[in-house]
Short mmCIF file of C-alpha atoms in Angstrom, two decimals:
data_model
loop_
_atom_site.label_atom_id
_atom_site.label_comp_id
_atom_site.label_asym_id
_atom_site.label_seq_id
_atom_site.Cartn_x
_atom_site.Cartn_y
_atom_site.Cartn_z
CA MET B 1 -136.82 -171.11 -28.22
CA LEU B 2 -134.87 -174.30 -28.65
CA THR B 3 -136.36 -177.34 -27.00
CA GLY B 4 -134.18 -180.27 -26.06
CA GLN B 5 -131.14 -178.55 -27.51
CA ARG B 6 -128.32 -176.48 -26.09
CA LEU B 7 -126.75 -173.49 -27.73
CA CYS B 8 -123.03 -173.14 -27.04
CA HIS B 9 -120.98 -170.08 -27.86
CA SER B 10 -117.22 -169.99 -28.23
CA GLU B 11 -115.14 -166.92 -29.00
CA SER B 12 -112.44 -169.12 -30.55
CA HIS B 13 -114.64 -171.46 -32.64
CA ASN B 14 -114.18 -169.57 -35.93
CA ASP B 15 -110.40 -169.43 -35.53
CA THR B 16 -110.29 -173.11 -34.58
CA VAL B 17 -112.34 -174.18 -37.62
CA LEU B 18 -110.28 -172.06 -40.02
CA ALA B 19 -107.02 -173.35 -38.55
CA ALA B 20 -108.21 -176.96 -38.93
CA LEU B 21 -109.30 -176.38 -42.54
CA ASN B 22 -105.98 -174.71 -43.33
CA GLN B 23 -104.08 -177.62 -41.78
CA GLN B 24 -106.12 -180.07 -43.87
CA ARG B 25 -105.36 -178.00 -46.97
CA SER B 26 -101.64 -177.89 -46.14
CA ASP B 27 -101.62 -181.67 -45.64
CA GLY B 28 -103.65 -182.26 -48.82
CA ILE B 29 -106.48 -183.82 -46.84
CA LEU B 30 -110.01 -183.57 -48.28
CA CYS B 31 -108.95 -181.04 -50.93
CA ASP B 32 -111.33 -181.40 -53.86
CA VAL B 33 -110.07 -178.75 -56.28
CA THR B 34 -106.70 -177.53 -57.52
CA LEU B 35 -106.27 -173.95 -58.68
CA ILE B 36 -103.38 -173.13 -61.00
CA ALA B 37 -101.99 -169.60 -61.33
CA GLU B 38 -98.75 -168.79 -63.11
CA GLU B 39 -97.86 -172.50 -63.17
CA GLN B 40 -98.20 -172.76 -59.38
CA LYS B 41 -100.74 -175.22 -57.94
CA PHE B 42 -102.95 -174.44 -54.95
CA HIS B 43 -105.00 -177.25 -53.40
CA ALA B 44 -108.26 -176.08 -51.85
CA HIS B 45 -111.68 -177.00 -50.51
CA LYS B 46 -114.57 -176.13 -52.87
CA ALA B 47 -116.88 -175.34 -49.96
CA VAL B 48 -114.43 -172.79 -48.52
CA LEU B 49 -113.93 -171.13 -51.91
CA ALA B 50 -117.68 -170.98 -52.50
CA ALA B 51 -118.37 -169.58 -49.04
CA CYS B 52 -115.74 -166.84 -49.39
CA SER B 53 -116.19 -165.71 -52.98
CA ASP B 54 -119.00 -165.09 -55.45
CA TYR B 55 -116.55 -166.14 -58.19
CA PHE B 56 -116.67 -169.77 -57.10
#
């Protein structure tokens, strides 16, 4: 049991976080890696790539 802490649950938290990360990516904010495929550049967050793929 948690002492002195509160546990909050939100059905929309995951969507909100992903939307914020995508907006940051779109704006080029805090992107720390650039992927290049077929001469097209994709700015991304290393932490998101690592969390979503064993490749990274």
